[in-house]
Amino acid sequence: DVKVTQSSRYLVKRTGEKVFLECVQDMDHENMFWYRQDPGLGLRLIYFSYDVKMKEKGDIPEGYSVSREKKERFSLILESASTNQTSMYLCASRGDGETQYFGPGTRLLVL
Amino acid sequence: QKEVEQNSGPLSVPEGAIASLNCTYSDRGSQSFFWYRQYSGKSPELIMSIYSNGDKEDGRFTAQLNKASQYVSLLIRDSQPSDSATYLCAVNTGNQFYFGTGTSLTVIP
């Protein structure tokens, strides 16, 4: 079974803090994705990576950056957290097939 | 126009009935289609994938794809209360997945 894990299930941060969200997959997948999910807006792609040290912007990259130093790990960074970044953050990975497998999600609250 | 559109519902069906969920997409070049189920507070989990026109059955679930009309549907037979969740349609276009906003389904015992 594919396993995607995320570093935290719940996180509370203050405005202006730098926030790190980590995602690890154990299936040697090349492709990894970060989404945020908000009521009424669905899943929106922030960034994705198709290889180590490679990254591509998704639909809403502003205010975020990513890092992929190792194949199994994909980190999302909020450089200076703002209240409008309060959301559920979902990491996903995909191998040679087309199915994306999701981690459990991190619910982030920015005060 | 959104890439993927779903009726947000909520959709309510009695236990044992057939639930029908629909999804339309805008890119005619899309090749693969997915249905995910998401329980409240949880992450999406894959139920079905479909790549060719027609029906694909897996247990109580049937996915239907019509590329000419650009729609994909999910039928859930003998609906159970445990099927109550939000169902997300996803379409793979090029190297990107596009998700619908989901349809909320409630199965009433």
Coordinates of N, CA and C in Angstrom, one line a residue:
Chain A
D1 N 0.8 -1.2 0.0 CA 0.0 0.0 0.0 C 0.9 1.3 0.0
V2 N 0.4 2.2 -0.7 CA 1.1 3.5 -0.8 C 0.8 4.2 0.6
K3 N 1.9 4.8 1.1 CA 1.7 5.5 2.3 C 2.3 6.9 2.2
V4 N 1.5 7.9 2.4 CA 1.9 9.3 2.4 C 1.6 9.9 3.8
T5 N 2.6 10.4 4.4 CA 2.5 11.0 5.7 C 2.8 12.5 5.7
Q6 N 2.1 13.2 6.6 CA 2.4 14.6 6.8 C 2.7 14.8 8.2
S7 N 3.6 15.8 8.4 CA 4.3 16.0 9.7 C 3.3 16.4 10.9
S8 N 2.2 17.1 10.6 CA 1.3 17.5 11.6 C -0.1 17.3 11.1
R9 N -1.0 17.0 12.0 CA -2.5 16.9 11.7 C -3.1 18.3 11.9
Y10 N -2.7 19.0 13.0 CA -3.2 20.3 13.3 C -2.0 21.2 13.7
L11 N -2.1 22.5 13.2 CA -1.1 23.4 13.5 C -1.7 24.8 13.7
V12 N -1.2 25.5 14.8 CA -1.7 26.8 15.0 C -0.5 27.7 15.0
K13 N -0.5 28.8 14.2 CA 0.6 29.7 14.0 C 0.1 31.1 14.1
R14 N 1.1 32.0 14.3 CA 0.7 33.4 14.3 C 1.1 34.1 13.0
T15 N 0.4 35.2 12.7 CA 0.7 36.0 11.5 C 2.2 36.4 11.5
G16 N 2.8 36.2 10.3 CA 4.2 36.5 10.2 C 5.2 35.4 10.4
E17 N 4.7 34.4 11.1 CA 5.6 33.2 11.3 C 6.0 32.5 10.0
K18 N 7.1 31.9 10.0 CA 7.5 31.0 8.9 C 7.0 29.6 9.3
V19 N 6.3 29.0 8.4 CA 5.7 27.7 8.7 C 6.2 26.6 7.7
F20 N 6.6 25.5 8.2 CA 7.1 24.4 7.4 C 6.1 23.2 7.5
L21 N 5.6 22.7 6.4 CA 4.8 21.5 6.3 C 5.6 20.5 5.6
E22 N 5.7 19.3 6.2 CA 6.5 18.2 5.6 C 5.6 17.1 5.1
C23 N 6.0 16.5 4.0 CA 5.3 15.3 3.5 C 6.3 14.3 3.1
V24 N 6.0 13.0 3.4 CA 6.9 11.9 3.1 C 6.1 10.8 2.5
Q25 N 6.6 10.2 1.4 CA 6.0 9.1 0.8 C 7.0 7.9 0.7
D26 N 6.5 6.7 0.8 CA 7.4 5.6 0.9 C 7.4 4.7 -0.3
M27 N 6.9 5.2 -1.4 CA 6.7 4.3 -2.6 C 7.6 4.7 -3.8
D28 N 8.6 5.5 -3.5 CA 9.6 5.9 -4.5 C 8.9 6.6 -5.7
H29 N 7.9 7.4 -5.4 CA 7.1 8.1 -6.5 C 7.9 9.3 -6.9
E30 N 7.9 9.6 -8.2 CA 8.6 10.8 -8.8 C 7.8 12.1 -8.5
N31 N 6.5 12.0 -8.6 CA 5.7 13.2 -8.6 C 5.1 13.4 -7.2
M32 N 5.2 14.6 -6.7 CA 4.5 15.0 -5.4 C 3.9 16.3 -5.6
F33 N 2.8 16.5 -4.8 CA 1.9 17.7 -5.0 C 1.6 18.3 -3.6
W34 N 1.4 19.6 -3.6 CA 0.8 20.3 -2.5 C -0.5 21.0 -2.9
Y35 N -1.6 20.7 -2.2 CA -2.9 21.3 -2.4 C -3.3 22.0 -1.1
R36 N -4.2 23.0 -1.3 CA -5.0 23.5 -0.2 C -6.5 23.3 -0.5
Q37 N -7.3 23.0 0.5 CA -8.7 22.8 0.3 C -9.5 23.7 1.2
D38 N -10.4 24.4 0.6 CA -11.2 25.4 1.3 C -12.6 25.1 0.9
P39 N -13.6 25.3 1.8 CA -15.0 25.1 1.5 C -15.4 25.9 0.3
G40 N -16.1 25.3 -0.6 CA -16.6 25.9 -1.8 C -15.6 26.2 -2.9
L41 N -14.4 26.0 -2.6 CA -13.3 26.2 -3.6 C -12.7 24.9 -4.0
G42 N -12.9 23.9 -3.3 CA -12.3 22.6 -3.7 C -10.8 22.5 -3.4
L43 N -10.2 21.6 -4.1 CA -8.7 21.4 -4.0 C -8.1 22.3 -5.0
R44 N -7.1 23.1 -4.6 CA -6.3 24.0 -5.5 C -4.9 23.6 -5.4
L45 N -4.2 23.5 -6.5 CA -2.8 23.1 -6.5 C -1.9 24.3 -6.3
I46 N -1.0 24.1 -5.3 CA -0.1 25.2 -4.9 C 1.2 25.0 -5.7
Y47 N 1.9 23.8 -5.5 CA 3.1 23.5 -6.2 C 3.1 22.0 -6.5
F48 N 3.9 21.6 -7.5 CA 4.2 20.2 -7.6 C 5.7 20.0 -8.0
S49 N 6.1 18.8 -7.9 CA 7.5 18.4 -8.2 C 7.5 17.1 -8.9
Y50 N 8.3 17.0 -10.0 CA 8.3 15.8 -10.7 C 9.7 15.1 -10.6
D51 N 10.6 15.7 -9.8 CA 11.9 15.0 -9.5 C 12.5 15.8 -8.4
V52 N 13.6 15.2 -7.9 CA 14.4 15.9 -6.8 C 14.9 17.2 -7.3
K53 N 14.7 18.2 -6.5 CA 15.2 19.6 -6.8 C 14.4 20.3 -7.9
M54 N 13.4 19.6 -8.5 CA 12.6 20.2 -9.5 C 11.2 20.6 -8.9
K55 N 10.7 21.8 -9.3 CA 9.4 22.2 -8.8 C 8.7 23.0 -9.9
E56 N 7.4 23.0 -9.8 CA 6.6 23.7 -10.8 C 5.5 24.4 -10.0
K57 N 5.2 25.7 -10.4 CA 4.1 26.4 -9.8 C 2.7 25.8 -10.2
G58 N 1.8 25.7 -9.3 CA 0.5 25.3 -9.6 C -0.4 26.6 -9.8
D59 N -1.6 26.5 -9.4 CA -2.6 27.6 -9.6 C -2.5 28.7 -8.6
I60 N -2.0 28.4 -7.4 CA -2.0 29.5 -6.4 C -0.7 29.5 -5.6
P61 N 0.5 29.7 -6.3 CA 1.8 29.6 -5.6 C 2.1 30.8 -4.7
E62 N 1.4 31.9 -4.8 CA 1.8 33.2 -4.1 C 1.8 33.0 -2.6
G63 N 2.9 33.3 -2.0 CA 3.0 33.2 -0.5 C 3.5 31.9 -0.1
Y64 N 3.8 31.0 -1.0 CA 4.4 29.7 -0.7 C 5.7 29.4 -1.4
S65 N 6.5 28.6 -0.9 CA 7.6 28.0 -1.6 C 7.7 26.5 -1.2
V66 N 8.5 25.8 -2.0 CA 8.6 24.3 -1.7 C 10.1 23.9 -1.8
S67 N 10.3 22.8 -1.3 CA 11.7 22.2 -1.3 C 11.6 20.7 -1.5
R68 N 12.4 20.2 -2.4 CA 12.5 18.7 -2.5 C 13.9 18.4 -2.7
E69 N 14.6 18.1 -1.6 CA 16.0 17.7 -1.5 C 16.1 16.2 -1.7
K70 N 15.1 15.4 -1.3 CA 15.2 14.0 -1.4 C 13.9 13.5 -2.1
K71 N 14.0 12.4 -2.7 CA 12.8 11.9 -3.5 C 11.6 11.7 -2.7
E72 N 11.8 11.2 -1.5 CA 10.6 10.9 -0.7 C 10.0 12.0 0.1
R73 N 10.6 13.2 0.1 CA 10.2 14.3 1.0 C 9.9 15.5 0.2
F74 N 8.8 16.1 0.4 CA 8.4 17.4 -0.3 C 7.9 18.3 0.8
S75 N 8.5 19.5 0.9 CA 8.1 20.4 2.0 C 7.5 21.6 1.4
L76 N 6.5 22.1 2.1 CA 5.8 23.3 1.7 C 6.1 24.4 2.8
I77 N 6.5 25.6 2.3 CA 6.9 26.6 3.3 C 6.1 27.8 3.1
L78 N 5.5 28.3 4.2 CA 4.8 29.6 4.2 C 5.8 30.6 4.7
E79 N 6.3 31.5 3.8 CA 7.4 32.4 4.2 C 7.0 33.3 5.3
S80 N 5.8 33.8 5.3 CA 5.3 34.7 6.3 C 3.8 34.5 6.4
A81 N 3.4 33.7 7.4 CA 2.0 33.2 7.4 C 1.0 34.4 7.5
S82 N -0.1 34.3 6.8 CA -1.2 35.3 6.9 C -2.5 34.5 7.2
T83 N -3.4 35.3 7.7 CA -4.7 34.6 8.1 C -5.4 34.0 6.9
N84 N -5.2 34.5 5.7 CA -5.9 33.9 4.5 C -5.2 32.6 4.1
Q85 N -4.2 32.2 4.8 CA -3.6 30.9 4.5 C -4.1 29.8 5.5
T86 N -5.0 30.2 6.3 CA -5.7 29.2 7.2 C -6.5 28.3 6.2
S87 N -6.2 27.0 6.3 CA -6.8 26.1 5.4 C -6.4 24.6 5.8
M88 N -6.9 23.7 5.0 CA -6.5 22.3 5.1 C -5.5 22.1 3.9
Y89 N -4.3 21.6 4.3 CA -3.2 21.4 3.3 C -3.0 19.9 3.1
L90 N -3.1 19.5 1.8 CA -3.0 18.1 1.5 C -1.8 17.9 0.6
C91 N -1.1 16.9 0.9 CA 0.0 16.4 0.1 C -0.4 15.2 -0.7
A92 N 0.1 15.0 -1.9 CA -0.2 13.8 -2.6 C 1.0 13.4 -3.4
S93 N 1.1 12.1 -3.7 CA 2.2 11.6 -4.5 C 1.6 10.7 -5.7
R94 N 2.4 10.6 -6.7 CA 2.0 9.8 -7.9 C 3.2 9.2 -8.5
G95 N 3.1 7.9 -8.8 CA 4.2 7.2 -9.5 C 4.0 7.2 -11.0
D96 N 4.4 6.1 -11.6 CA 4.2 6.0 -13.1 C 2.8 6.0 -13.5
G97 N 1.9 5.4 -12.7 CA 0.5 5.5 -13.0 C 0.0 6.8 -12.8
E98 N -1.3 7.0 -13.0 CA -1.9 8.3 -12.9 C -2.6 8.6 -11.6
T99 N -2.7 7.7 -10.8 CA -3.5 7.9 -9.6 C -2.7 8.7 -8.5
Q100 N -3.3 9.7 -8.0 CA -2.7 10.4 -6.9 C -3.1 9.9 -5.6
Y101 N -2.2 9.7 -4.6 CA -2.5 9.2 -3.3 C -2.2 10.3 -2.3
F102 N -3.2 10.5 -1.4 CA -3.2 11.7 -0.5 C -2.7 11.3 0.9
G103 N -2.0 12.2 1.5 CA -1.7 12.1 2.9 C -2.9 12.5 3.7
P104 N -2.8 12.4 5.1 CA -4.0 12.7 5.9 C -4.4 14.1 6.0
G105 N -3.5 15.0 5.6 CA -3.8 16.5 5.7 C -3.3 17.1 6.9
T106 N -3.0 18.4 6.8 CA -2.7 19.3 7.9 C -3.7 20.4 7.9
R107 N -4.4 20.6 9.1 CA -5.3 21.7 9.2 C -4.5 22.8 9.9
L108 N -4.3 23.9 9.2 CA -3.5 25.0 9.7 C -4.4 26.2 10.0
L109 N -4.2 26.7 11.2 CA -4.9 27.9 11.6 C -3.9 29.0 11.9
V110 N -4.0 30.1 11.2 CA -3.1 31.3 11.4 C -3.9 32.4 12.1
L111 N -3.4 32.7 13.3 CA -4.1 33.7 14.1 C -3.5 35.1 13.9
Chain B
Q1 N -14.7 29.6 -17.1 CA -15.3 28.2 -16.9 C -14.3 27.3 -16.2
K2 N -14.9 26.6 -15.2 CA -14.0 25.7 -14.4 C -13.7 24.5 -15.2
E3 N -12.5 24.0 -14.9 CA -12.1 22.8 -15.6 C -13.1 21.6 -15.4
V4 N -13.5 21.5 -14.1 CA -14.3 20.3 -13.7 C -15.4 20.9 -12.9
E5 N -16.6 20.5 -13.2 CA -17.8 21.0 -12.5 C -18.6 19.8 -12.0
Q6 N -19.1 20.0 -10.7 CA -19.9 19.0 -10.1 C -21.1 19.7 -9.5
N7 N -22.2 19.0 -9.4 CA -23.3 19.6 -8.6 C -23.0 19.4 -7.1
S8 N -23.0 20.6 -6.4 CA -22.5 20.5 -5.0 C -23.4 19.8 -4.1
G9 N -24.7 19.6 -4.5 CA -25.6 19.0 -3.6 C -26.1 20.0 -2.6
P10 N -26.5 19.5 -1.4 CA -26.3 18.1 -1.0 C -27.3 17.1 -1.6
L11 N -26.9 15.9 -1.8 CA -27.7 14.9 -2.3 C -28.1 13.9 -1.2
S12 N -29.4 13.6 -1.1 CA -29.8 12.7 0.0 C -30.6 11.6 -0.7
V13 N -30.2 10.4 -0.3 CA -30.9 9.2 -0.8 C -31.2 8.3 0.4
P14 N -32.3 7.5 0.3 CA -32.5 6.5 1.4 C -31.6 5.3 1.3
E15 N -31.4 4.7 2.4 CA -30.5 3.5 2.4 C -31.1 2.4 1.4
G16 N -30.2 1.8 0.7 CA -30.6 0.8 -0.3 C -30.9 1.4 -1.7
A17 N -31.0 2.7 -1.8 CA -31.3 3.3 -3.1 C -30.0 3.4 -3.9
I18 N -30.2 3.9 -5.2 CA -29.0 4.2 -6.0 C -28.7 5.7 -5.9
A19 N -27.5 6.0 -5.7 CA -27.0 7.4 -5.7 C -26.3 7.7 -7.0
S20 N -26.6 8.8 -7.6 CA -26.0 9.1 -8.9 C -25.3 10.5 -8.8
L21 N -24.0 10.5 -9.1 CA -23.2 11.7 -9.0 C -22.6 12.0 -10.3
N22 N -22.7 13.3 -10.7 CA -22.3 13.6 -12.1 C -21.2 14.7 -12.1
C23 N -20.5 14.7 -13.2 CA -19.3 15.6 -13.3 C -19.1 15.9 -14.8
T24 N -18.9 17.2 -15.1 CA -18.5 17.5 -16.5 C -17.2 18.2 -16.5
Y25 N -16.5 18.1 -17.6 CA -15.2 18.7 -17.7 C -15.0 19.4 -19.0
S26 N -14.1 20.3 -19.1 CA -14.0 21.3 -20.2 C -13.0 20.9 -21.3
D27 N -11.9 20.2 -20.9 CA -10.9 19.9 -21.8 C -11.1 18.6 -22.5
R28 N -11.4 18.7 -23.8 CA -11.7 17.5 -24.6 C -10.5 16.5 -24.7
G29 N -9.3 17.0 -24.4 CA -8.1 16.2 -24.5 C -7.8 15.4 -23.2
S30 N -8.7 15.5 -22.2 CA -8.5 14.8 -21.0 C -8.6 13.3 -21.3
Q31 N -7.7 12.5 -20.6 CA -7.6 11.1 -20.9 C -8.0 10.2 -19.7
S32 N -7.9 10.7 -18.5 CA -8.1 9.8 -17.4 C -9.0 10.6 -16.3
F33 N -9.8 9.8 -15.6 CA -10.8 10.3 -14.8 C -10.9 9.5 -13.5
F34 N -11.2 10.2 -12.4 CA -11.1 9.6 -11.1 C -12.3 10.1 -10.2
W35 N -12.7 9.2 -9.4 CA -13.6 9.5 -8.3 C -12.9 9.2 -7.0
Y36 N -13.0 10.3 -6.1 CA -12.4 10.2 -4.8 C -13.6 10.4 -3.8
R37 N -13.5 9.7 -2.7 CA -14.4 9.9 -1.6 C -13.7 10.6 -0.4
Q38 N -14.3 11.5 0.2 CA -13.7 12.3 1.3 C -14.7 12.4 2.4
Y39 N -14.4 11.7 3.5 CA -15.2 11.8 4.7 C -14.8 13.2 5.4
S40 N -15.7 13.7 6.2 CA -15.5 15.0 6.9 C -14.2 14.9 7.7
G41 N -13.3 15.9 7.5 CA -12.1 16.0 8.2 C -11.0 15.1 7.8
K42 N -11.3 14.3 6.8 CA -10.3 13.3 6.3 C -9.8 13.7 4.9
S43 N -8.8 13.0 4.4 CA -8.3 13.3 3.1 C -9.0 12.4 2.0
P44 N -8.9 12.8 0.8 CA -9.6 12.1 -0.3 C -9.0 10.7 -0.4
E45 N -9.8 9.7 -0.7 CA -9.3 8.3 -1.0 C -9.9 7.9 -2.3
L46 N -9.1 7.3 -3.1 CA -9.5 6.9 -4.5 C -10.6 5.7 -4.4
I47 N -11.7 5.9 -5.2 CA -12.7 4.9 -5.3 C -12.5 4.2 -6.7
M48 N -12.5 5.0 -7.7 CA -12.5 4.4 -9.1 C -11.7 5.3 -10.0
S49 N -11.1 4.7 -11.0 CA -10.5 5.4 -12.1 C -11.1 4.8 -13.4
I50 N -11.2 5.6 -14.4 CA -11.8 5.2 -15.7 C -11.1 5.9 -16.8
Y51 N -10.8 5.2 -17.9 CA -10.0 5.8 -19.0 C -10.7 5.7 -20.3
S52 N -11.7 4.7 -20.4 CA -12.3 4.5 -21.7 C -13.8 4.8 -21.6
N53 N -14.4 5.1 -22.7 CA -15.8 5.3 -22.8 C -16.6 4.0 -22.3
G54 N -17.7 4.3 -21.6 CA -18.5 3.1 -21.2 C -18.5 3.0 -19.7
D55 N -18.8 1.9 -19.2 CA -19.0 1.6 -17.8 C -17.8 0.8 -17.2
K56 N -17.5 1.1 -16.0 CA -16.6 0.3 -15.2 C -17.2 0.0 -13.8
E57 N -17.2 -1.3 -13.5 CA -17.9 -1.6 -12.3 C -16.9 -2.2 -11.3
D58 N -17.1 -1.8 -10.0 CA -16.3 -2.3 -8.9 C -17.1 -2.4 -7.7
G59 N -17.6 -3.7 -7.4 CA -18.5 -3.8 -6.3 C -19.8 -3.1 -6.5
R60 N -20.2 -2.2 -5.5 CA -21.4 -1.4 -5.6 C -21.2 -0.2 -6.4
F61 N -20.0 0.1 -6.9 CA -19.7 1.3 -7.6 C -19.6 1.1 -9.1
T62 N -20.2 2.0 -9.9 CA -20.0 2.0 -11.3 C -19.7 3.4 -11.8
A63 N -18.6 3.5 -12.5 CA -18.2 4.7 -13.1 C -18.6 4.7 -14.6
Q64 N -19.1 5.8 -15.1 CA -19.5 5.9 -16.5 C -18.8 7.1 -17.1
L65 N -18.3 6.8 -18.3 CA -17.6 7.9 -19.0 C -18.1 8.1 -20.4
N66 N -18.4 9.3 -20.8 CA -18.8 9.7 -22.1 C -18.0 10.8 -22.6
K67 N -16.9 10.6 -23.3 CA -16.0 11.6 -23.8 C -16.6 12.5 -24.8
A68 N -17.5 12.1 -25.6 CA -18.2 12.9 -26.6 C -19.0 14.0 -25.9
S69 N -19.6 13.7 -24.8 CA -20.4 14.6 -24.0 C -19.6 15.3 -22.9
Q70 N -18.4 14.8 -22.7 CA -17.5 15.3 -21.6 C -18.2 15.2 -20.3
Y71 N -18.7 14.1 -19.9 CA -19.1 13.9 -18.6 C -18.7 12.5 -18.1
V72 N -18.6 12.5 -16.8 CA -18.3 11.2 -16.1 C -19.2 11.2 -14.9
S73 N -19.7 10.0 -14.6 CA -20.6 9.8 -13.5 C -20.2 8.7 -12.6
L74 N -20.8 8.7 -11.4 CA -20.5 7.6 -10.4 C -21.9 7.1 -9.9
L75 N -22.2 5.9 -10.0 CA -23.4 5.3 -9.4 C -23.0 4.4 -8.3
I76 N -23.7 4.6 -7.2 CA -23.5 3.8 -6.0 C -24.8 3.0 -5.8
R77 N -24.7 1.7 -5.9 CA -25.9 0.9 -5.7 C -26.0 0.5 -4.3
D78 N -27.3 0.2 -3.8 CA -27.5 -0.3 -2.5 C -26.8 0.6 -1.5
S79 N -27.0 1.9 -1.6 CA -26.3 2.9 -0.8 C -26.4 2.6 0.7
Q80 N -25.3 2.8 1.4 CA -25.3 2.5 2.9 C -25.0 3.8 3.6
P81 N -25.4 3.9 4.9 CA -25.0 5.2 5.6 C -23.5 5.5 5.6
S82 N -22.7 4.4 5.5 CA -21.3 4.6 5.5 C -20.8 5.3 4.2
D83 N -21.7 5.3 3.2 CA -21.3 6.0 1.9 C -21.5 7.5 2.1
S84 N -22.0 8.0 3.2 CA -22.2 9.4 3.4 C -20.9 10.1 3.4
A85 N -20.6 11.0 2.5 CA -19.3 11.6 2.3 C -19.4 12.7 1.2
T86 N -18.3 13.3 1.0 CA -18.2 14.2 -0.2 C -17.4 13.4 -1.3
Y87 N -18.0 13.5 -2.5 CA -17.4 12.7 -3.6 C -16.7 13.7 -4.6
L88 N -15.5 13.6 -4.8 CA -14.7 14.5 -5.7 C -14.4 13.8 -7.0
C89 N -14.7 14.5 -8.1 CA -14.4 14.1 -9.4 C -13.0 14.8 -9.8
A90 N -12.1 14.0 -10.4 CA -10.9 14.5 -10.8 C -10.6 14.1 -12.2
V91 N -9.9 15.0 -13.0 CA -9.6 14.8 -14.4 C -8.2 15.1 -14.6
N92 N -7.5 14.2 -15.3 CA -6.1 14.4 -15.6 C -5.9 15.0 -17.0
T93 N -5.5 16.2 -17.0 CA -5.3 16.9 -18.3 C -3.8 17.3 -18.4
G94 N -3.1 16.6 -19.3 CA -1.7 16.9 -19.4 C -1.0 16.3 -18.2
N95 N -0.3 17.1 -17.5 CA 0.4 16.7 -16.3 C -0.3 17.2 -15.0
Q96 N -1.5 17.7 -15.2 CA -2.1 18.3 -14.0 C -3.5 17.6 -13.7
F97 N -3.8 17.4 -12.5 CA -5.1 17.0 -12.0 C -5.9 18.2 -11.8
Y98 N -7.2 18.1 -12.2 CA -8.2 19.2 -11.8 C -9.3 18.5 -11.1
F99 N -9.6 19.1 -9.9 CA -10.7 18.5 -9.1 C -11.9 19.4 -9.2
G100 N -13.1 18.7 -9.1 CA -14.3 19.4 -8.9 C -14.4 19.8 -7.4
T101 N -15.4 20.6 -7.1 CA -15.5 21.1 -5.7 C -16.3 20.0 -4.8
G102 N -16.7 18.9 -5.5 CA -17.3 17.8 -4.7 C -18.8 17.9 -4.5
T103 N -19.4 16.7 -4.4 CA -20.8 16.6 -4.2 C -21.0 15.9 -2.8
S104 N -21.8 16.5 -1.9 CA -22.0 16.0 -0.6 C -23.2 15.0 -0.7
L105 N -23.0 13.8 -0.3 CA -24.0 12.7 -0.3 C -24.3 12.3 1.1
T106 N -25.6 12.3 1.4 CA -26.1 11.7 2.7 C -27.0 10.6 2.4
V107 N -26.7 9.4 3.0 CA -27.6 8.2 2.9 C -28.4 8.1 4.2
I108 N -29.7 8.2 4.1 CA -30.5 8.2 5.2 C -31.0 6.8 5.6
P109 N -30.7 6.4 6.9 CA -31.0 5.0 7.3 C -32.6 4.8 7.3

